[in-house]
C-alpha atoms as an extended CHARMM CRD file, in Angstrom:
* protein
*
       235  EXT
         1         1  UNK       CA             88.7710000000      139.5240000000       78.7990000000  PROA      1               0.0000000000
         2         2  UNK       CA             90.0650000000      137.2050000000       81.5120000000  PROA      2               0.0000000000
         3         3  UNK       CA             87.9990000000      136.8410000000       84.9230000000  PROA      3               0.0000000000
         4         4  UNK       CA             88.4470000000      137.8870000000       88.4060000000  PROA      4               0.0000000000
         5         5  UNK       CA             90.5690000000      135.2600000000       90.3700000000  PROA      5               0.0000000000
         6         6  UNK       CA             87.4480000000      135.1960000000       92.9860000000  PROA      6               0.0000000000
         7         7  UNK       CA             85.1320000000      133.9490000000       89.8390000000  PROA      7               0.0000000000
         8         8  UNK       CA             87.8690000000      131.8050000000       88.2540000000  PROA      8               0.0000000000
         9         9  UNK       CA             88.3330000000      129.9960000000       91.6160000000  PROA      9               0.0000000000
        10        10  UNK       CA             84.7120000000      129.5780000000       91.9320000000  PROA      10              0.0000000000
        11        11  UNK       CA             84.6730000000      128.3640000000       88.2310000000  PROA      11              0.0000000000
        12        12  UNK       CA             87.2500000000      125.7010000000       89.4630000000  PROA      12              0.0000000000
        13        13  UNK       CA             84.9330000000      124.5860000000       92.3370000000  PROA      13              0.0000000000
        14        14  UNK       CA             81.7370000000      123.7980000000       90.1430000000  PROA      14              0.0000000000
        15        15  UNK       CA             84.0910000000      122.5670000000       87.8160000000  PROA      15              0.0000000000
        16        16  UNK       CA             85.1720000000      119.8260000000       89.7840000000  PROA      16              0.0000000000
        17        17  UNK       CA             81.9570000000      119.5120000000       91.8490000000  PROA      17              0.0000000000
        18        18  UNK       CA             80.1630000000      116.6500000000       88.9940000000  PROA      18              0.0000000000
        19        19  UNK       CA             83.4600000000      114.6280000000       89.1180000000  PROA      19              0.0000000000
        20        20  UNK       CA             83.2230000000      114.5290000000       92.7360000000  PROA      20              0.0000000000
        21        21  UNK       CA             79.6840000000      113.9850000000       92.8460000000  PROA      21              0.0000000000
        22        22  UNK       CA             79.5670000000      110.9190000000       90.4840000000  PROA      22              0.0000000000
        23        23  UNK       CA             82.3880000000      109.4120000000       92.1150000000  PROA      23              0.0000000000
        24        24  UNK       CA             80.5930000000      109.7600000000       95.3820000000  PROA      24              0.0000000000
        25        25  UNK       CA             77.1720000000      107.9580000000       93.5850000000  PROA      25              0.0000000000
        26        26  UNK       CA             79.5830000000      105.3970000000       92.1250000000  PROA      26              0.0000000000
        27        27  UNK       CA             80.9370000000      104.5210000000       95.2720000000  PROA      27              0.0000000000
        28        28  UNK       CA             77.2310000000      104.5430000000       97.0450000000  PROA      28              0.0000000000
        29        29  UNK       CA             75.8620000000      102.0340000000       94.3750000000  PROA      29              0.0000000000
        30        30  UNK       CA             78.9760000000       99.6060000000       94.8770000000  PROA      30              0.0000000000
        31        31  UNK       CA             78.4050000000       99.9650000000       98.5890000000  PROA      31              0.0000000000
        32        32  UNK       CA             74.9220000000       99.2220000000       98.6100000000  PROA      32              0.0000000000
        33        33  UNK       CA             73.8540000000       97.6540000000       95.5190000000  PROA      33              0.0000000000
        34        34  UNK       CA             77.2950000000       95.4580000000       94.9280000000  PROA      34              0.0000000000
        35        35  UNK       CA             75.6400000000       92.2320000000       96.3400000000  PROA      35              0.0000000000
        36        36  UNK       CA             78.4980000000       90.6950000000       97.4350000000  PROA      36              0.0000000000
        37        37  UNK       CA             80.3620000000       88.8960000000       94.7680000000  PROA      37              0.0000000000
        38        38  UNK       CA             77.2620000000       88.0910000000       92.5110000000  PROA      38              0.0000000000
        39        39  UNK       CA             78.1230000000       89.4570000000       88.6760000000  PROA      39              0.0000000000
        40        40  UNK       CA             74.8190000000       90.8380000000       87.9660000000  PROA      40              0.0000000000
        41        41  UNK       CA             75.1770000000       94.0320000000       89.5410000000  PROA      41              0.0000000000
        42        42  UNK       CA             79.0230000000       94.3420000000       87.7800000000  PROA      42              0.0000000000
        43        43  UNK       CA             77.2160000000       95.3310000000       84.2910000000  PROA      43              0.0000000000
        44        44  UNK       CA             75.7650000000       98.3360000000       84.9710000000  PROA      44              0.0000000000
        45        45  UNK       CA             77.8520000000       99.2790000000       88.0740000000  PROA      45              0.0000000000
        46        46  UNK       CA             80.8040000000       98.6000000000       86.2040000000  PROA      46              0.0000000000
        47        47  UNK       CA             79.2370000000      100.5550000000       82.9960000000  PROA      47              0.0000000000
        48        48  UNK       CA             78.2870000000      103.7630000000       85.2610000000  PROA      48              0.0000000000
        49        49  UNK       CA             82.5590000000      103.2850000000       86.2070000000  PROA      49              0.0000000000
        50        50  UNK       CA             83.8190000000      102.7040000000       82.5390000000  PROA      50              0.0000000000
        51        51  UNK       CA             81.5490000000      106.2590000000       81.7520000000  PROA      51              0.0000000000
        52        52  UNK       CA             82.5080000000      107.9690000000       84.3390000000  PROA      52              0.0000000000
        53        53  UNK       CA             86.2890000000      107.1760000000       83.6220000000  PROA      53              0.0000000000
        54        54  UNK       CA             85.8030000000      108.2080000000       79.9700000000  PROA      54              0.0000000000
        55        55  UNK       CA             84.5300000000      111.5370000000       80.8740000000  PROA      55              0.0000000000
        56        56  UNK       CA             87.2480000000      111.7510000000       83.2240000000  PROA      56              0.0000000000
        57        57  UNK       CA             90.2370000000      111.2110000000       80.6350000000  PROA      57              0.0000000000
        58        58  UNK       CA             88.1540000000      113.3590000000       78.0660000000  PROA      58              0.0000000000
        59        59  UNK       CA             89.4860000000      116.7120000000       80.3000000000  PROA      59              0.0000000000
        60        60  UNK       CA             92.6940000000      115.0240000000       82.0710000000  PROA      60              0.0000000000
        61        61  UNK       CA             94.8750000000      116.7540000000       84.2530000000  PROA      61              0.0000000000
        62        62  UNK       CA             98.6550000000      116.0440000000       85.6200000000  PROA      62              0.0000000000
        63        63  UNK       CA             99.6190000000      113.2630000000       87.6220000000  PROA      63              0.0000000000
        64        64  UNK       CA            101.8060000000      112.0080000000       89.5830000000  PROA      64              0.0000000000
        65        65  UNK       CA            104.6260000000      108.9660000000       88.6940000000  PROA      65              0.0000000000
        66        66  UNK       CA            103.0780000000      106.9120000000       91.5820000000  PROA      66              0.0000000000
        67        67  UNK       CA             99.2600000000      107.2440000000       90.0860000000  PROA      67              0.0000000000
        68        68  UNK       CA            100.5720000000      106.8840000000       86.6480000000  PROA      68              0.0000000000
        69        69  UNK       CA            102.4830000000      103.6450000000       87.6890000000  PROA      69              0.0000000000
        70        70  UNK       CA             99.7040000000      102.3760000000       89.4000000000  PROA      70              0.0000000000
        71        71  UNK       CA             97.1440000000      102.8090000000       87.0150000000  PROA      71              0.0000000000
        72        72  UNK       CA             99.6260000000      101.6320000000       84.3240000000  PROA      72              0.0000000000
        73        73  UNK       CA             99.9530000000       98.4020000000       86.8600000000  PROA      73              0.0000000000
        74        74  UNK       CA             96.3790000000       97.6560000000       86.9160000000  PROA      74              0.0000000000
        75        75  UNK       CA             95.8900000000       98.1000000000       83.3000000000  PROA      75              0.0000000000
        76        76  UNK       CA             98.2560000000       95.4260000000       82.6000000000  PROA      76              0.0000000000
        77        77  UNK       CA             97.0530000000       93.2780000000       84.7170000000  PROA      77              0.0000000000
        78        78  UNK       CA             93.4460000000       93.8160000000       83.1280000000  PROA      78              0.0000000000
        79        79  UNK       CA             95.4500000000       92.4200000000       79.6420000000  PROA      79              0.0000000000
        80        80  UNK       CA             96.7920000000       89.4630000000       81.2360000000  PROA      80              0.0000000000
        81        81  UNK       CA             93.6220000000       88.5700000000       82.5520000000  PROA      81              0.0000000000
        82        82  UNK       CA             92.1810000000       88.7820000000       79.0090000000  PROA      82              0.0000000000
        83        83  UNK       CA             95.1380000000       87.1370000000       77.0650000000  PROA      83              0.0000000000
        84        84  UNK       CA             94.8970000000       84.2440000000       79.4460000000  PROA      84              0.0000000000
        85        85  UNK       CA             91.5390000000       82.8320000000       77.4420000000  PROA      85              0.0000000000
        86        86  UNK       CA             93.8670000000       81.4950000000       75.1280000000  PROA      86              0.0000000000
        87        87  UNK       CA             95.0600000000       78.7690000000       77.6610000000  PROA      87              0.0000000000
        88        88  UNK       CA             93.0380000000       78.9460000000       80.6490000000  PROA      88              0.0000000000
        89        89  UNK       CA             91.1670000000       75.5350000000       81.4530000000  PROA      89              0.0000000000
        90        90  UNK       CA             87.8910000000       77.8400000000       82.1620000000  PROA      90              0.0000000000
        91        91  UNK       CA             87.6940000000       80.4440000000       79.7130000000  PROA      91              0.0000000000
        92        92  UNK       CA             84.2690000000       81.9100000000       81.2630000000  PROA      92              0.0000000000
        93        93  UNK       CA             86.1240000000       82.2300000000       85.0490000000  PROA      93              0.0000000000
        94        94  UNK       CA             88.6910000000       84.0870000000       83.0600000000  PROA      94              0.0000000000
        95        95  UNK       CA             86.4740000000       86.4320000000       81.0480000000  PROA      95              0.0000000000
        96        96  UNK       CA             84.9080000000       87.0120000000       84.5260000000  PROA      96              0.0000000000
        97        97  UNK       CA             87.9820000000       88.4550000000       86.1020000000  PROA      97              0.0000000000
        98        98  UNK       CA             88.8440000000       90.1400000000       82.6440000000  PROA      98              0.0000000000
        99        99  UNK       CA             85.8800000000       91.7390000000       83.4480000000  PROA      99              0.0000000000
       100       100  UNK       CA             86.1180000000       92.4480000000       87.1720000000  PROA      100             0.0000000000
       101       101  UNK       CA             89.3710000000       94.3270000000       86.7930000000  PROA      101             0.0000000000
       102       102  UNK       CA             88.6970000000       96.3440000000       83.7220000000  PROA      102             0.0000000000
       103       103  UNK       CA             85.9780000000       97.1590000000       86.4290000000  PROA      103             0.0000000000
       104       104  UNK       CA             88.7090000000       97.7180000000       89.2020000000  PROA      104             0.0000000000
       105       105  UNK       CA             90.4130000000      100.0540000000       86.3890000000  PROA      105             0.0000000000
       106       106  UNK       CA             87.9070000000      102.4590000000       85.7150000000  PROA      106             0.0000000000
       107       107  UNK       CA             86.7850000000      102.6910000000       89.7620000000  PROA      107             0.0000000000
       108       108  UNK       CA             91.0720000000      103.4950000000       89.8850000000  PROA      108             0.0000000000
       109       109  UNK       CA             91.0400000000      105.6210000000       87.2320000000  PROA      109             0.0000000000
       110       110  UNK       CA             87.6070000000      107.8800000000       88.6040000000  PROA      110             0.0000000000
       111       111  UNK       CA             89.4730000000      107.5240000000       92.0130000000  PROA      111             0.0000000000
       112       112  UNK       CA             92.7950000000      109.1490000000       90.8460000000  PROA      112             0.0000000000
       113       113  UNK       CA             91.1360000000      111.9520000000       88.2730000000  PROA      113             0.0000000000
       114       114  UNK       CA             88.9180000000      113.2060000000       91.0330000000  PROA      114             0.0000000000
       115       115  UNK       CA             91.6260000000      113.2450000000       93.7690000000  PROA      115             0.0000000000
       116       116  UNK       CA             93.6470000000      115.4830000000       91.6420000000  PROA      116             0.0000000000
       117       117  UNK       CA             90.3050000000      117.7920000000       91.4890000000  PROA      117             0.0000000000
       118       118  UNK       CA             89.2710000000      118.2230000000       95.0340000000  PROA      118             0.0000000000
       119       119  UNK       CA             91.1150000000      119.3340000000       98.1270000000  PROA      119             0.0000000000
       120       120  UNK       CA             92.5290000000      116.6890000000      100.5490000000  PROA      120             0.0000000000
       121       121  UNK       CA             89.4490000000      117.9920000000      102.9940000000  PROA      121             0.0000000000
       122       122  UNK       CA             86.8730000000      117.6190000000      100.3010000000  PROA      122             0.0000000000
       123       123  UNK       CA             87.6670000000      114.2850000000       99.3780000000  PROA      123             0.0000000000
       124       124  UNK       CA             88.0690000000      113.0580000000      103.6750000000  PROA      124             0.0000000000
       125       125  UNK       CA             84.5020000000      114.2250000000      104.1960000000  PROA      125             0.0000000000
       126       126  UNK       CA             82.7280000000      112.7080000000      101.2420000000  PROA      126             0.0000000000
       127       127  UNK       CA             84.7920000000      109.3100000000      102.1000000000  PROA      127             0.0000000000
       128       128  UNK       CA             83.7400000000      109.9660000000      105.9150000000  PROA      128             0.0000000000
       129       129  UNK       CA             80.2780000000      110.4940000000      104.6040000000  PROA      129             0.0000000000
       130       130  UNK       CA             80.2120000000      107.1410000000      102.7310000000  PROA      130             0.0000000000
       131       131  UNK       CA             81.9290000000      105.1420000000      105.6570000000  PROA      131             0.0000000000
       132       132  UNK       CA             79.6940000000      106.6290000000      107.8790000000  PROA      132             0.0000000000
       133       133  UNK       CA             76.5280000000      105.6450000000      105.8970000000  PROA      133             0.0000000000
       134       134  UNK       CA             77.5890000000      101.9340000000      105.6850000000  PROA      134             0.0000000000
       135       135  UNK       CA             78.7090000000      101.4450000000      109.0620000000  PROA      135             0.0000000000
       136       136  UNK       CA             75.6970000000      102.6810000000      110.0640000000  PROA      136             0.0000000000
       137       137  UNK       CA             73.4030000000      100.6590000000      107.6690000000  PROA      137             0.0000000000
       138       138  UNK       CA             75.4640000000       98.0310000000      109.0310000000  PROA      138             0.0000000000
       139       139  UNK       CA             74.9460000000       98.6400000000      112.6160000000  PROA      139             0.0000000000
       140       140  UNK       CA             71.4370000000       99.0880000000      112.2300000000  PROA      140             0.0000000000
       141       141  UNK       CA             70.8650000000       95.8980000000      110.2630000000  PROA      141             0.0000000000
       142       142  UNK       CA             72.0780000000       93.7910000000      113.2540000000  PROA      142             0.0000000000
       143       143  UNK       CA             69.6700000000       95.6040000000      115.1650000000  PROA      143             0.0000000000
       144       144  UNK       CA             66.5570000000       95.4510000000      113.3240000000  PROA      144             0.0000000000
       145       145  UNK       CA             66.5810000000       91.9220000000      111.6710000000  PROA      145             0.0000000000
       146       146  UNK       CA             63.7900000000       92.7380000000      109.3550000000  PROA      146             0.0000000000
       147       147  UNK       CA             66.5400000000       94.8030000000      107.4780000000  PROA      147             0.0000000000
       148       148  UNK       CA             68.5140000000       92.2100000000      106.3270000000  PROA      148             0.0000000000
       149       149  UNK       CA             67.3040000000       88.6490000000      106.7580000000  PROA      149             0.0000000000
       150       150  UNK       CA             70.4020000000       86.6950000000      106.3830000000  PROA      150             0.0000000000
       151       151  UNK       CA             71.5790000000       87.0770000000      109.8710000000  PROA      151             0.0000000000
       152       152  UNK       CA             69.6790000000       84.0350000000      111.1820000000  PROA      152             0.0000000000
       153       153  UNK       CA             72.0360000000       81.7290000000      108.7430000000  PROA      153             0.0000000000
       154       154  UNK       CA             75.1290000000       82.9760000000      109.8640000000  PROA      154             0.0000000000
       155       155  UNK       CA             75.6240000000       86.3410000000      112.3730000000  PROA      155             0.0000000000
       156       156  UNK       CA             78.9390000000       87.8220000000      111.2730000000  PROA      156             0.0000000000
       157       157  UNK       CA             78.3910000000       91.7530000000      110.6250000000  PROA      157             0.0000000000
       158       158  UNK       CA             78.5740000000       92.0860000000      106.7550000000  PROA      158             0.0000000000
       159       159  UNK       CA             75.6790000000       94.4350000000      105.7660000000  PROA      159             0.0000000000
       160       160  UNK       CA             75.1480000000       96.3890000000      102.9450000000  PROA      160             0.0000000000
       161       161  UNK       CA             78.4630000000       94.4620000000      101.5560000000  PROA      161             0.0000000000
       162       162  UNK       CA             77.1600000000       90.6570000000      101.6210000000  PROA      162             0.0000000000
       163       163  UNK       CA             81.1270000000       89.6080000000      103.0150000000  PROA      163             0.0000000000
       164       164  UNK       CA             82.3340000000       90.2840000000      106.2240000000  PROA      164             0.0000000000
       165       165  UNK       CA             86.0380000000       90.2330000000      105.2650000000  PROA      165             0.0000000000
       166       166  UNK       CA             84.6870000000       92.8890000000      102.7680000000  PROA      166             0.0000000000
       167       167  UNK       CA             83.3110000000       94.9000000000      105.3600000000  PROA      167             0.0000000000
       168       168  UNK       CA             86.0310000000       94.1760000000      107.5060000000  PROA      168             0.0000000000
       169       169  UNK       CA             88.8120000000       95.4410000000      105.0750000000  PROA      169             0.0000000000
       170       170  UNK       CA             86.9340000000       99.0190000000      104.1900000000  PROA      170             0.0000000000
       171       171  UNK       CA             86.9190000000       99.2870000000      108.2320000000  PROA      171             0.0000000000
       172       172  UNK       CA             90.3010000000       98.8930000000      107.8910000000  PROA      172             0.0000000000
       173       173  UNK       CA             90.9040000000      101.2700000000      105.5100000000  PROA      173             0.0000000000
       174       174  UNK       CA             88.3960000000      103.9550000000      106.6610000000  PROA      174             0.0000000000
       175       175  UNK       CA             90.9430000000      104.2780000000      110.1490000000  PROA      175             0.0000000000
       176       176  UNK       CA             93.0450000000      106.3920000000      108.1190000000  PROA      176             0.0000000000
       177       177  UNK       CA             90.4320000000      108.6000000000      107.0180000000  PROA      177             0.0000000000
       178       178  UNK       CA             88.6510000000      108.9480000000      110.5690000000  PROA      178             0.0000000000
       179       179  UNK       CA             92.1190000000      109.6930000000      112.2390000000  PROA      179             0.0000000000
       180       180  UNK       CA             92.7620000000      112.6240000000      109.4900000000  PROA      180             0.0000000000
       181       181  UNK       CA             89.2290000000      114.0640000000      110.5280000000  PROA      181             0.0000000000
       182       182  UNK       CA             89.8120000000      113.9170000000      114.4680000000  PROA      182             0.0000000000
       183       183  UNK       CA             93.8410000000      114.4310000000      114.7530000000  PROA      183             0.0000000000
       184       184  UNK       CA             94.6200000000      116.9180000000      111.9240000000  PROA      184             0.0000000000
       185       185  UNK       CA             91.1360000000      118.6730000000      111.1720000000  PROA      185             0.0000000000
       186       186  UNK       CA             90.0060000000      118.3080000000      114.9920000000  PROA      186             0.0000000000
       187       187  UNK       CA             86.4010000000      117.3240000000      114.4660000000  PROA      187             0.0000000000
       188       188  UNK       CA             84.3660000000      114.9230000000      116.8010000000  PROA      188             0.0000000000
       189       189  UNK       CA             82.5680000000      113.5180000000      113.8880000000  PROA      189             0.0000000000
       190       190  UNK       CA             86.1080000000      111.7990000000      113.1440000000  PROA      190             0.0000000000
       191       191  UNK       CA             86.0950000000      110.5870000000      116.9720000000  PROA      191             0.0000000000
       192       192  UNK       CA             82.6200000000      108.8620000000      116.5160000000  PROA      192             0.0000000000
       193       193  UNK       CA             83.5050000000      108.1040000000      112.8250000000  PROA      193             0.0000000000
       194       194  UNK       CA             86.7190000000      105.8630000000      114.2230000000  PROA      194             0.0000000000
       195       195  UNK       CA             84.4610000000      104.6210000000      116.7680000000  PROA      195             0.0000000000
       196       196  UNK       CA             81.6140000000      103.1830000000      114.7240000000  PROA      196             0.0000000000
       197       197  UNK       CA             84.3260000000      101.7450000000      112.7960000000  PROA      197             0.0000000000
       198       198  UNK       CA             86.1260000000       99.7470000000      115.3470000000  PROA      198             0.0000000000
       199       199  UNK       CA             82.6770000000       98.4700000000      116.4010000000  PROA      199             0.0000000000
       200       200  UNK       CA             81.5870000000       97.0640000000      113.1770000000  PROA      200             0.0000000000
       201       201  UNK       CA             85.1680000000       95.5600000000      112.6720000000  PROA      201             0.0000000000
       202       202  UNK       CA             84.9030000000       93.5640000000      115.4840000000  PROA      202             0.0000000000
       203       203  UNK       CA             81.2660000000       92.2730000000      114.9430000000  PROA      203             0.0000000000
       204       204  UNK       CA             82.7040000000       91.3100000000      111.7630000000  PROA      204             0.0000000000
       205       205  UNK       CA             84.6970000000       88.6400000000      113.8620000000  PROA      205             0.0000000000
       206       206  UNK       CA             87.5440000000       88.8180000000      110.6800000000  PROA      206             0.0000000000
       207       207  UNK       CA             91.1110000000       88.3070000000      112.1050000000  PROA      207             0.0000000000
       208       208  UNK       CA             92.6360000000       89.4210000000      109.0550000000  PROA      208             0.0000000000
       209       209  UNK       CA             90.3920000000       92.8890000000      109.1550000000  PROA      209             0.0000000000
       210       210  UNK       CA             91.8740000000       93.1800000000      112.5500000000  PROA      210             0.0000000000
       211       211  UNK       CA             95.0660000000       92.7490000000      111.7210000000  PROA      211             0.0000000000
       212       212  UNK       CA             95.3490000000       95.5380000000      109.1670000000  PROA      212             0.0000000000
       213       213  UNK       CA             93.1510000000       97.3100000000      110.8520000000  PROA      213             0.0000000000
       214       214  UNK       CA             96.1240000000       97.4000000000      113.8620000000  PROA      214             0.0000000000
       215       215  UNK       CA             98.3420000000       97.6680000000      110.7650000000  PROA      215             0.0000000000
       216       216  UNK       CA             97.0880000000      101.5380000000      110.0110000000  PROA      216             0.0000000000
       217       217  UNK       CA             96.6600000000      102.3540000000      113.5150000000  PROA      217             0.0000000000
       218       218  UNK       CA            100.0030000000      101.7790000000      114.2900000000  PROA      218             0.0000000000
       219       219  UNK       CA            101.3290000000      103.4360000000      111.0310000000  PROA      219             0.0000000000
       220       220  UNK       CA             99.8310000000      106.2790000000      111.5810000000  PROA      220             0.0000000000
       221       221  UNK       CA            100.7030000000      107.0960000000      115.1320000000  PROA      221             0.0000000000
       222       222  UNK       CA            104.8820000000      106.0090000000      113.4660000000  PROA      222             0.0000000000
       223       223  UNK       CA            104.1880000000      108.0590000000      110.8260000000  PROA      223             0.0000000000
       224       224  UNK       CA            102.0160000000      111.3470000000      112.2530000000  PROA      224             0.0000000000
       225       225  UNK       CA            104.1560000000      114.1910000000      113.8290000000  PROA      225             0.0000000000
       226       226  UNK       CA            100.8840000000      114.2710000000      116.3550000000  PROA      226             0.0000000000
       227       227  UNK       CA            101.3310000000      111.3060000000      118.3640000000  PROA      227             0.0000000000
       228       228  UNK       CA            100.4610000000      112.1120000000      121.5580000000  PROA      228             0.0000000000
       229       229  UNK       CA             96.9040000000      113.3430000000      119.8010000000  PROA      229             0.0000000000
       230       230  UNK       CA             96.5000000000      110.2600000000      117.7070000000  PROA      230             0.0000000000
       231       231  UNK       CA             97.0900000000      108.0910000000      120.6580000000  PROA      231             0.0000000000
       232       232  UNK       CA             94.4790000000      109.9960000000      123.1100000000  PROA      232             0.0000000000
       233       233  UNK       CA             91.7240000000      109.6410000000      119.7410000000  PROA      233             0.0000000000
       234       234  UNK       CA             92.6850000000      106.2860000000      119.3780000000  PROA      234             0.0000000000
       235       235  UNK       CA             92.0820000000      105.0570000000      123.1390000000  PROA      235             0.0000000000
C-alpha cells in the first residue's frame, strides 16, 4: 500500500527536519561556545560533529562531483595532517590540527548531507537566523560591557567568536546569504540582515574581512541577472 504524494511529501519534510535541526544546534554551539581558538571546547563540539556526521552517512543520499571532490579534498588533508607525526618537530601541534580538521570534516560533511535535504529557502533562513543571532550578540556586547568584559583590553568587535578576523570573515560570508533573502526572495529582514552585517564588519576594523567582504558584493552584482536590485539593496 503506497501513500498519498501529500503524506509522502510531508514524510520527506519531518524526515529531513532533525538533520536540519542538529546542524542548526551544531552551528549555534560553535558560534557561541567555540571560545576562540582554545581546544577545550573542540572535544565535545567536535564529538556532537563526528555524531552528527555518522548519522548522516548512515542514510546518505546523492551528491554532486563538486561536494564529493571537496569532501574527498578535506579528508585527505585530515591524513596528511596525521601522517605528518612521523616527522614533524612538534608532534602535539600536529595531533592538534589532526584533530581540528577531522573536526572541519565532519562540520563539511553535516554541511553537505543536510544541504542535499532541505530547500535552498530552508537552509537561507536558518543561516540568516544564525547570522542574525551573532551579529546581534555581537552588537549588543559592545553596547553593554558587562556582557563581555574583554573589550577594555582591546576594542575590536569580536563577540561571541573571541577573533575579530573570525567574525570578520563569517560577515563576509553571510553577504551572500543576506543578498539571496532581499534580491531574490524580496524580504526586508535580508535588507536589515545585510545591514547589521556591514556594521559589525567594520567595528571589526579587519582589512582582510573587508576585502572579501567587497569580494562577494561585487560577485554577486557580476554574477546576479538582478543587478539593478542588488545594487539599490546594497547602497
Amino acid at each position: 500500500m503506497l501513500a498519498s504524494r501529500p503524506v509522502r511529501a510531508a514524510g520527506e519534510r519531518v524526515g529531513g527536519l532533525w538533520p536540519a535541526a542538529g546542524a542548526a544546534g551544531l552551528c549555534f554551539c560553535a558560534f557561541f561556545f567555540g571560545a576562540g581558538d582554545s581546544p577545550a571546547p573542540l572535544v565535545w563540539i567536535g564529538a556532537i560533529a563526528l555524531v552528527l556526521a555518522a548519522l548522516l552517512l548512515a542514510e546518505p543520499v546523492a551528491l554532486d562531483r563538486p561536494a564529493v571532490l571537496f569532501l574527498c579534498g578535506l579528508a585527505g588533508l585530515a591524513v596528511v595532517c596525521g601522517v605528518s607525526l612521523i616527522w614533524s618537530l612538534s608532534p602535539d601541534s600536529s595531533w592538534t590540527y589532526t584533530n581540528r580538521t577531522l573536526v572541519y570534516l565532519a562540520f563539511a560533511i553535516a554541511g553537505v548531507l543536510v544541504g542535499a535535504r532541505v530547500t535552498r529557502a530552508g537552509t537561507a533562513l536558518a543561516a540568516a537566523a544564525l547570522l542574525g543571532l551573532v551579529v546581534g550578540w555581537a552588537l549588543l556586547a559592545k553596547c553593554i560591557p558587562s556582557l563581555y568584559t574583554d573589550y577594555g583590553r582591546l576594542a575590536r568587535l569580536r563577540a561571541p567568536l573571541d577573533y575579530w578576523n573570525e567574525l570578520a570573515l563569517l560577515c563576509a560570508a553571510g553577504l551572500g546569504v543576506a543578498l539571496l533573502l532581499a534580491v531574490v526572495r524580496r524580504r526586508l529582514e535580508g535588507v536589515v540582515l545585510l545591514y547589521a552585517l556591514v556594521v559589525t564588519l567594520l567595528l571589526t576594523y579587519s582589512r582582510f574581512g573587508v576585502l572579501l567582504a567587497g569580494a562577494v558584493a561585487f560577485a554577486w552584482v557580476v554574477l546576479d541577472m538582478r543587478r539593478v536590485e542588488s545594487i539599490i539593496v546594497l547602497a
